[in-house]
XYZ file of C-alpha atoms in Angstrom:
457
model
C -50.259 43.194 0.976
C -52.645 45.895 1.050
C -56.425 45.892 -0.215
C -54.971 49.139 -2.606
C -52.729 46.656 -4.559
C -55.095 43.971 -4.473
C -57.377 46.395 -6.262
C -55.042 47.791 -8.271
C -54.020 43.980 -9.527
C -56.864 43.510 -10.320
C -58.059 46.688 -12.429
C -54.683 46.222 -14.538
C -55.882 42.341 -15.116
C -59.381 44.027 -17.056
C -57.736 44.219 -20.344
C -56.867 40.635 -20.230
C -60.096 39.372 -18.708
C -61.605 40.971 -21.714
C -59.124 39.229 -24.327
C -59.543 35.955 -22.887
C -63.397 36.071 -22.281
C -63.691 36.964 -25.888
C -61.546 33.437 -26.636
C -63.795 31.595 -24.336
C -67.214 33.515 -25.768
C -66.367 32.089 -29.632
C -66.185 28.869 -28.608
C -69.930 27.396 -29.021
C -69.827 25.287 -26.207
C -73.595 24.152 -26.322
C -73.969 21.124 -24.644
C -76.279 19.790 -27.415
C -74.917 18.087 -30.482
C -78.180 18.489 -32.262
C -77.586 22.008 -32.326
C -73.532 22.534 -32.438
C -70.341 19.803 -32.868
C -69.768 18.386 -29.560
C -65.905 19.893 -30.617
C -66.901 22.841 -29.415
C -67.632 21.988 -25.866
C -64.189 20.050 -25.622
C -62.447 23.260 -27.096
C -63.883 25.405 -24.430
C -62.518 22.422 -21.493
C -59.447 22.672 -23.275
C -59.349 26.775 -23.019
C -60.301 26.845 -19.308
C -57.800 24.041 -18.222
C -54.914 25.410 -20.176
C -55.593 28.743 -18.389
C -56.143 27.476 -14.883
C -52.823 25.803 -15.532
C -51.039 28.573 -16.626
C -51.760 30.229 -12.879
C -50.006 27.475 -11.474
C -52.372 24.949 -10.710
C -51.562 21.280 -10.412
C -53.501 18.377 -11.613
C -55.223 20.163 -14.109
C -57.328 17.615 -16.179
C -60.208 16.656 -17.791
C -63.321 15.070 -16.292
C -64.932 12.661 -18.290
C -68.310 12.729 -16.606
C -71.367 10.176 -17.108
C -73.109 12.274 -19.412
C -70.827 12.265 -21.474
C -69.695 15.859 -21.097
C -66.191 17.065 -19.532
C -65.516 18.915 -16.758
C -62.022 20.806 -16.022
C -60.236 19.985 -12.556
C -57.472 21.475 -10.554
C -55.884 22.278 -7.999
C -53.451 24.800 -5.679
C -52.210 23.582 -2.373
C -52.407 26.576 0.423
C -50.103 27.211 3.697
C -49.926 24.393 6.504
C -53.029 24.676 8.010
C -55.021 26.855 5.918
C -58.465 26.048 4.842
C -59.089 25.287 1.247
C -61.512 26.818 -1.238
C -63.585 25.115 -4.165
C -64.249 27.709 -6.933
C -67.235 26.365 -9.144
C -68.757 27.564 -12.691
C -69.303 26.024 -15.697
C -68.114 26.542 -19.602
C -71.371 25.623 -21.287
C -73.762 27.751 -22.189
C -77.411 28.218 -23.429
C -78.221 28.058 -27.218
C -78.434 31.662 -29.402
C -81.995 31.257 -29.778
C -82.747 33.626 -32.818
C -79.417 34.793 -33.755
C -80.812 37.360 -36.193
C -82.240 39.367 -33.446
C -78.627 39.884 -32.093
C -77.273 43.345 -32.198
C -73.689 41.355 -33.180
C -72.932 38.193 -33.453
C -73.548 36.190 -30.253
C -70.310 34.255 -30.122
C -68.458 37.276 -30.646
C -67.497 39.679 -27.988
C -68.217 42.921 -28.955
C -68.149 46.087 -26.615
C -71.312 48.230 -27.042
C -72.481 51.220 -25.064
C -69.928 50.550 -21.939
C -71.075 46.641 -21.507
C -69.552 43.030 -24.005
C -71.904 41.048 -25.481
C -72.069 37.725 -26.172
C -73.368 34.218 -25.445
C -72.216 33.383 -22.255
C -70.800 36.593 -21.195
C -71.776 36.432 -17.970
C -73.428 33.081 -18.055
C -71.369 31.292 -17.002
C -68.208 32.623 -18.841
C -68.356 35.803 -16.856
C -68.206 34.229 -13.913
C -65.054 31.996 -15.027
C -62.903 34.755 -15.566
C -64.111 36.587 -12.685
C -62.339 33.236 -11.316
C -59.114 33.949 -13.123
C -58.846 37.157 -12.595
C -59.098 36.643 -8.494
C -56.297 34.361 -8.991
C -54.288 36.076 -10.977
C -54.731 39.649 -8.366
C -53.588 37.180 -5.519
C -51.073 36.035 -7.664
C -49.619 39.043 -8.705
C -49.509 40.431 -5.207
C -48.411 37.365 -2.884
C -46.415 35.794 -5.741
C -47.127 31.914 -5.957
C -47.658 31.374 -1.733
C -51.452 32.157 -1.921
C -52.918 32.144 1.348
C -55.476 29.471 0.790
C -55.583 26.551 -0.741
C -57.712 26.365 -4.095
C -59.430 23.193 -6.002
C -61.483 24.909 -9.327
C -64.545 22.925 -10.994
C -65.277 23.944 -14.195
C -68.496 21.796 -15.681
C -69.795 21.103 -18.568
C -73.750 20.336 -18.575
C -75.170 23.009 -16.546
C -77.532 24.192 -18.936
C -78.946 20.955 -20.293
C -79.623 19.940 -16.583
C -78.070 16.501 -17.601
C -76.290 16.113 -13.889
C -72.986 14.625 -14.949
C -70.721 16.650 -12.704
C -73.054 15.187 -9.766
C -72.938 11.798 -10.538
C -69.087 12.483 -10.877
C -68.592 13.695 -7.287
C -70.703 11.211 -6.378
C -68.188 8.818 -7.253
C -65.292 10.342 -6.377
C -66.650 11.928 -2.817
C -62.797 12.670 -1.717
C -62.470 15.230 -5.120
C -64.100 18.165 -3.972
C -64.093 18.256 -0.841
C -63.437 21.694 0.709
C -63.979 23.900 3.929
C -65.958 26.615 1.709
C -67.777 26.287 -1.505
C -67.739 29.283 -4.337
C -70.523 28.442 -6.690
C -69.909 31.553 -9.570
C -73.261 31.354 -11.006
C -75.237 34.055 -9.842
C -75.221 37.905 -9.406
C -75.914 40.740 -7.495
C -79.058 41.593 -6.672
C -78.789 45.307 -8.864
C -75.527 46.514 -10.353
C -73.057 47.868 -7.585
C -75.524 46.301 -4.918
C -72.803 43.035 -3.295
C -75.236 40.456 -3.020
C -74.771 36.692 -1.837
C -77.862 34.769 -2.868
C -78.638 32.218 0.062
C -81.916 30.478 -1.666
C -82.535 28.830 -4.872
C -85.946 27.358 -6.282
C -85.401 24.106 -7.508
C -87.052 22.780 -10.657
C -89.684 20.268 -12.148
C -89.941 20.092 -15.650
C -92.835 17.549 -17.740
C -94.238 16.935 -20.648
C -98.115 17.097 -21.062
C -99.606 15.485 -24.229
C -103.491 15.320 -24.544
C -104.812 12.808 -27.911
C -108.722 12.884 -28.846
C -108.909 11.942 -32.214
C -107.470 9.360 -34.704
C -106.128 11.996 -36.938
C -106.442 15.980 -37.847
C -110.226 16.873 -39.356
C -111.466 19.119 -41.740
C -112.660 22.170 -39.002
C -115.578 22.722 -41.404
C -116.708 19.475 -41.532
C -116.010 18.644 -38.120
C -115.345 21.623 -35.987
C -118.075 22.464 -32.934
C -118.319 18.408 -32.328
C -115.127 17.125 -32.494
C -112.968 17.395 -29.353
C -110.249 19.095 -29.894
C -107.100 17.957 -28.584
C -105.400 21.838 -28.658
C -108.050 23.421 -27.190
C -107.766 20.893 -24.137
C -104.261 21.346 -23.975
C -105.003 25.054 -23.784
C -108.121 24.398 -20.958
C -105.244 22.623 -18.992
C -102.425 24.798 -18.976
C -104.796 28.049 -18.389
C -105.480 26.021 -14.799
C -102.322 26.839 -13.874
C -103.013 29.904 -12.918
C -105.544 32.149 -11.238
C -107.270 35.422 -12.668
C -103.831 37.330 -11.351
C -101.412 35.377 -13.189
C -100.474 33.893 -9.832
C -99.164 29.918 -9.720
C -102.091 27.951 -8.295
C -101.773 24.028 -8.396
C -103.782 21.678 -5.947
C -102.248 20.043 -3.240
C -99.461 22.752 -3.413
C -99.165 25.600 -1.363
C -98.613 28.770 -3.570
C -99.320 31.955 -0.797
C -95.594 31.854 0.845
C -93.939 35.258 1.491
C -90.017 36.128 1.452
C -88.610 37.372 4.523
C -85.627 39.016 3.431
C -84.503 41.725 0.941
C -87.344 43.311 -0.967
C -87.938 43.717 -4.938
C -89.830 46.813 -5.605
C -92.020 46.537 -8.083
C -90.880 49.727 -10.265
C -87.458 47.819 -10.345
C -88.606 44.133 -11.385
C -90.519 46.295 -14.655
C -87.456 47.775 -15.637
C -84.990 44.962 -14.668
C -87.453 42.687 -16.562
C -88.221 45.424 -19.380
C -92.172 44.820 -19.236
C -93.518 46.752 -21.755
C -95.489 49.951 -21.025
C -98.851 49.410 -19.751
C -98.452 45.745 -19.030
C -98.863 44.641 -15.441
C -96.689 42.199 -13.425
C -99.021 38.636 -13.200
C -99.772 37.425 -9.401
C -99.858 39.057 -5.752
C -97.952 39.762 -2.538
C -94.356 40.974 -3.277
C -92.312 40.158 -6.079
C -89.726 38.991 -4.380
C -92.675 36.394 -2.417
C -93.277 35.844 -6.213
C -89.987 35.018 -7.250
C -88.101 33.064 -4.212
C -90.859 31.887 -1.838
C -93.551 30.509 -4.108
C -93.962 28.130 -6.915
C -94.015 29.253 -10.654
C -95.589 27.359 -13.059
C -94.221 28.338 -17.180
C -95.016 27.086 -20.017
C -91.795 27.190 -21.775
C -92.824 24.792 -25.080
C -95.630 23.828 -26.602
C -96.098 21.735 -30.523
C -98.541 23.361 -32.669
C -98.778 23.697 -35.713
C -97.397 27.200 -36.803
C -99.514 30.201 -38.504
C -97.263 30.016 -41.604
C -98.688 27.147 -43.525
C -101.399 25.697 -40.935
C -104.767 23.944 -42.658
C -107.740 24.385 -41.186
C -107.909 21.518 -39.131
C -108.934 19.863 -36.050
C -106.297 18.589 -34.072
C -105.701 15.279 -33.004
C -102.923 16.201 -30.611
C -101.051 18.350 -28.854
C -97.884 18.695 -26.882
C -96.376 21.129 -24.114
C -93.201 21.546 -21.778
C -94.245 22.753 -18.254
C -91.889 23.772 -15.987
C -92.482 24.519 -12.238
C -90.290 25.980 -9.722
C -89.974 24.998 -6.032
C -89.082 27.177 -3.754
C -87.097 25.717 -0.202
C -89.475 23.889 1.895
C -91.066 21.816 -1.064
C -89.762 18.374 -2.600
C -88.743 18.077 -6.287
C -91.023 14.512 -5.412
C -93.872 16.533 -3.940
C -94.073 19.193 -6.551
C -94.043 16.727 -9.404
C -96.880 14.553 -7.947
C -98.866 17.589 -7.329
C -98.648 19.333 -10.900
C -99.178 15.629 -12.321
C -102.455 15.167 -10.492
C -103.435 18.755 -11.239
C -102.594 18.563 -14.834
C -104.595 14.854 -14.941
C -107.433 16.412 -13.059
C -107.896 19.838 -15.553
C -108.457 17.634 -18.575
C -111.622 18.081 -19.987
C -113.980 15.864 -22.546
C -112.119 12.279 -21.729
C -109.288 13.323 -23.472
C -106.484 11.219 -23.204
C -103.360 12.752 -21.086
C -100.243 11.288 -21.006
C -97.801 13.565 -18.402
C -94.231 12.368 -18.975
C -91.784 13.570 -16.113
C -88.557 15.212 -17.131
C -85.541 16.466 -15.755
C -85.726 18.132 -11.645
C -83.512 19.762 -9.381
C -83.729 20.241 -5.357
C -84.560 23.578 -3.880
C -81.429 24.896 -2.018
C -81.013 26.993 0.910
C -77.903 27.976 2.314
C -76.317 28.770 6.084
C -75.047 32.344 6.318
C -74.065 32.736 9.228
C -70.713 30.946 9.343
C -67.185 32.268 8.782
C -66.792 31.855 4.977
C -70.175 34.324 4.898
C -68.623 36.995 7.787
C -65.787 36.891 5.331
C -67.365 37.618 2.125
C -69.342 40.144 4.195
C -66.618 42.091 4.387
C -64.762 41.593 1.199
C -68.145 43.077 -0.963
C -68.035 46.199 1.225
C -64.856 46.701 1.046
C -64.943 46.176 -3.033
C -68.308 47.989 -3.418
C -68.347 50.784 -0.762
C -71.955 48.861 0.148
C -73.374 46.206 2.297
C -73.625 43.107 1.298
C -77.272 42.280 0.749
C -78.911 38.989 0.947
C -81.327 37.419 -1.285
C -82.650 34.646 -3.094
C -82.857 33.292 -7.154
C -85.134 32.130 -8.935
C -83.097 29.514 -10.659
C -82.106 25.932 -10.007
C -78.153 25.035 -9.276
C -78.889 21.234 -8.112
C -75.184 20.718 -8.093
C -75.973 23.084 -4.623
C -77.231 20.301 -2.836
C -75.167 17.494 -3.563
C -72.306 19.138 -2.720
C -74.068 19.747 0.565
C -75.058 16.311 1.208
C -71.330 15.267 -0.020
C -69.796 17.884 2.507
C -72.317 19.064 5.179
C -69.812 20.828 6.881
C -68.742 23.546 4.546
C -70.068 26.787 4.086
C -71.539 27.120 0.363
C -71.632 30.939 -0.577
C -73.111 31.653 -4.244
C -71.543 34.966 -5.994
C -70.901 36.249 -9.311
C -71.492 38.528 -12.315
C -74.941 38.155 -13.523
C -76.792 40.794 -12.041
C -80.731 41.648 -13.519
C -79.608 43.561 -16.833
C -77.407 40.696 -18.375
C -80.190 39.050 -20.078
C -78.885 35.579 -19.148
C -80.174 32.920 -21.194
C -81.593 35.567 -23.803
C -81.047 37.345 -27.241
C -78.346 40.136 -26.803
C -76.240 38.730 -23.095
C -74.001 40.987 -22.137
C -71.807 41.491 -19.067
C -71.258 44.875 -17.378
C -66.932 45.127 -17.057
C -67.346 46.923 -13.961
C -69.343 44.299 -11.963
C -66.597 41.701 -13.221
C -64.432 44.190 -11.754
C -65.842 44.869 -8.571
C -66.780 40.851 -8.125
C -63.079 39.973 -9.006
C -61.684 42.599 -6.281
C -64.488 40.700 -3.729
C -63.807 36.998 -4.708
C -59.786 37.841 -4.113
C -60.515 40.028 -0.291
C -62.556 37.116 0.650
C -59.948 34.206 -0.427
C -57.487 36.518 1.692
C -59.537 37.424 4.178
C -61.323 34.177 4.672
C -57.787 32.311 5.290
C -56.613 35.698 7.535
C -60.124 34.549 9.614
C -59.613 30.961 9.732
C -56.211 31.613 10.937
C -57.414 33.812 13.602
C -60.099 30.946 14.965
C -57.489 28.655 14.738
C-alpha cells in the first residue's frame, strides 16, 4: 500500500479518535481512591481492552498488578519472521486540581478554539488513541495481515509513581518482550516539529519535616525568641537554590550542559507562559536547565492557610521536595545528597526528620539502531520535517526496567504531548492535528520498521 492511503486511513479515522477519546476522557481514572471510586480506573481498563480487542487482538486481558491497579494486555501475531512491536501508554491520569478554574468541565471533551480539552487528553489518553488509530490505518489498508507483530501495554499507575506494571514484568519477564519498544508518553519537541525524546531525568521525591517547639505560641508573647519551626523550614528549602534560581545541592554536581537540540529562551517563556516581566530562574541554556542538570521543586508544603490562621508560632512544619536527575546520576546518589544537604541547612537545633519517598532512574536511550532509522523516516515523511532529537524533563521509570528486562531492543519514546498541552495542569488539551500527524508516523514506522527488518534479514 502506498504512504497516500496510509494517510488518508488515517485522516478519515479523526472523527472516531475524537468520539472515542471523549469516552475514555469521562472516565475519572485517578489512580487515587481518596480522591475518585477506584470504579473508575477499572472502567477506563475495561474501555481500552474492549477497543484493542475490537482491532483484532488476541489475549486481551486484564493485569492485576501488585499495586493493586490493572493494566490492559494484548496481543497481534505478525508475518513469519517479522519483528514484533510493544506499544506502551497508560489510562490513568493526574487529578483536576481546581476544577473551577476549567474553561469546561475537565472530564468532558470539549473542542475549543481548534484544540479538545480535557483531563488526560493528551496525557496519556492522547497518546492511547494515537495507538488505535495507527492500528486501525494499518488495518484498514493491509486488512488483518499487519506487517508486524504487535503486543499493547496499557497501565494503570503511572501518575501515582506506585510501580505496579514493573513489578508485573518483573514477574512475568517472557510478557513483554519485544524487538522495539513504543513508550507513547511524550511529545514533540514544538507542534509540527517530529521529535523522539532519547533522555529522561529520573526522580527523587522526600519529605522534610523540621519540629522546635512542644506546641504553637502566642507570636506576641513569644515571637523574636522562640524558634520557629516554619521559618526553618523556609531557611532550608531557600538553600536549594542559588541567587539565579539555579539547583545547587552539595555533593551534587548541578553545572552540566545538553549537547543536543537547543531551547531558545523566547520559546521556553511562551511554551511555559511566564508572565511578562518575569525572568526564567538559573543559567547556561534552558535546555542544560531542563535535561542535563538537577532541579530541585518544592511541590508541597503544610502551613497553615491565610484564611483563618492565628497568630502563632509554629511548632512544625512540613514540605514535599522533589529533585530531578538527569542521566549520569543515581536515584541512590541524588537522594543521599539532598538528604545530607537538607540535614546540613537546618538552622537553631531544630529537629529534621527527611522521610524518603517514591524515585525513578534517569533513562537514556540508543538511537542509533534500526527501530530509530525507521522512525526517522516515518516523522518526515508524516511531518514534511526532520526528526529532531531531544530530551524530557520527566521520569518514565518503567524506561529502564524494560531495558534491563530486554537489553536488546531498541526503546523509542513518541507521542502527542507537545509544550502547549498543559499536561498535568488546569485546562489539558490536545492539538487534533499532532494526533494526526503522530498517528500517520506511529503507522509508517510499524510498516516501515518491519519493511527494514526484512531487508537486514
Amino acid at each position: 500500500m502506498s504512504s497516500p492511503d496510509l494517510a488518508a486511513a488515517v485522516r478519515s479515522l479523526m472523527p472516531r479518535a475524537q468520539t472515542d477519546l471523549a469516552a475514555l476522557v469521562a472516565h475519572r481514572s485517578v489512580a487515587d481512591p481518596r480522591q475518585f471510586p477506584v470504579e473508575e480506573c477499572q472502567a477506563a481498563a475495561r474501555w481500552v481492552a474492549d477497543a484493542f480487542a475490537a482491532e483484532g487482538l488476541t489475549g486481551v486481558r486484564l493485569l492485576d498488578t501488585p499495586d493493586g491497579t490493572q493494566s490492559v494486555y494484548g496481543e497481534l501475531a505478525g508475518p513469519q519472521g517479522a519483528p514484533t512491536v510493544l506499544l506502551y501508554s497508560h489510562y490513568d491520569v493526574q487529578p483536576p486540581l481546581d476544577e473551577a478554574g476549567w474553561h469546561t468541565p475537565p472530564f468532558e471533551l470539549t473542542e475549543r478554539d481548534g484544540r479538545w480539552y480535557g483531563r488526560g487528553a493528551a496525557d496519556c489518553k492522547g497518546n492511547i488513541l494515537m495507538h488505535l488509530t495507527a492500528l486501525r490505518a494499518l488495518r484498514a489498508t493491509y486488512g488483518d495481515a499487519l506487517p508486524v507483530g504487535l503486543k499493547v501495554i496499557v497501565e494503570g499507575s503511572e501518575e501515582q509513581g506506585t510501580g505496579g506494571l514493573e513489578q508485573y514484568a518483573k514477574a512475568h519477564p517472557e510478557l513483554l518482550a519485544a524487538d522495539a519498544i513504543v513508550i507513547g508518553d511524550v511529545g514533540n519537541f514544538a507542534a509540527g516539529q517530529p521529535t523522539a525524546t532519547a533522555m529522561l531525568r529520573g526522580i527523587v521525591e522526600v519529605e522534610v519535616e523540621v519540629a522546635t517547639l512542644a506546641g504553637n505560641l502566642h507570636s506576641g508573647q513569644f515571637g523574636g525568641a522562640a524558634p520557629d519551626a516554619l521559618l526553618a523550614l523556609i531557611r532550608i528549602l531557600a538553600t536549594l537554590h542559588d541567587e539565579h534560581g539555579g539547583t545547587t545541592i552539595q555533593g551534587l554536581e548541578c553545572d552540566q550542559s545538553w549537547s543536543g537540540v537547543a531551547y531558545p529562551d523566547e520559546r521556553f517563556q511562551a511554551d511555559a507562559e511566564v508572565l511578562e516581566g518575569v525572568r526564567l530562574i538559573g543559567t547556561g541554556g534552558v535546555a542544560d536547565r531542563l535535561w542535563a542538570r538537577p532541579a530541585a521543586t518544592v511541590i508541597g508544603i503544610d502551613v497553615p492557610p491565610v484564611a483563618g490562621a492565628t497568630s502563632s508560632v509554629q511548632a512544625r512544619a512540613k514540605a514535599l521536595v522533589s529533585l530531578r536527575v538527569p542521566p549520569g546520576i543515581s536515584t541512590a546518589t541524588a537522594r543521599k545528597a539532598l538528604t545530607a544537604h537538607l540535614e546540613a541547612a537546618t538552622p537553631w537545633g531544630a529537629q529534621v526528620t527527611v522521610t524518603p519517598l517514591g524515585s525513578g532512574e534517569p533513562f537514556s536511550a540508543d538511537t542509533g539502531g534500526l527501530a530509530y532509522e525507521a522512525l526517522g523516516a516515518a516523522m518526515h515523511e508524516a511531518f514534511g520535517v526532520e526528526m529532531a532529537v531531544s530530551g524530557m524533563g520527566g521520569s518514565i521509570p518503567l524506561c529502564n526496567t524494560l531495558r534491563t528486562l530486554y537489553p536488546q531492543a531498541e526503546i523509542v519514546l513518541i507521542g502527542v504531548e507537545e509544550p502547549t498541552t498543559k499536561i498535568h495542569a488546569v485546562d489539558e488539551s490536545v492539538d487534533p492535528a499532532e494526533l494526526e500527524s503522530m498517528s500517520l508516523a506511529e503507522a509508517l514506522f510499524l510498516r516501515g520498521y518491519a519493511q527494514a527488518w526484512a531487508a537486514r534479514a
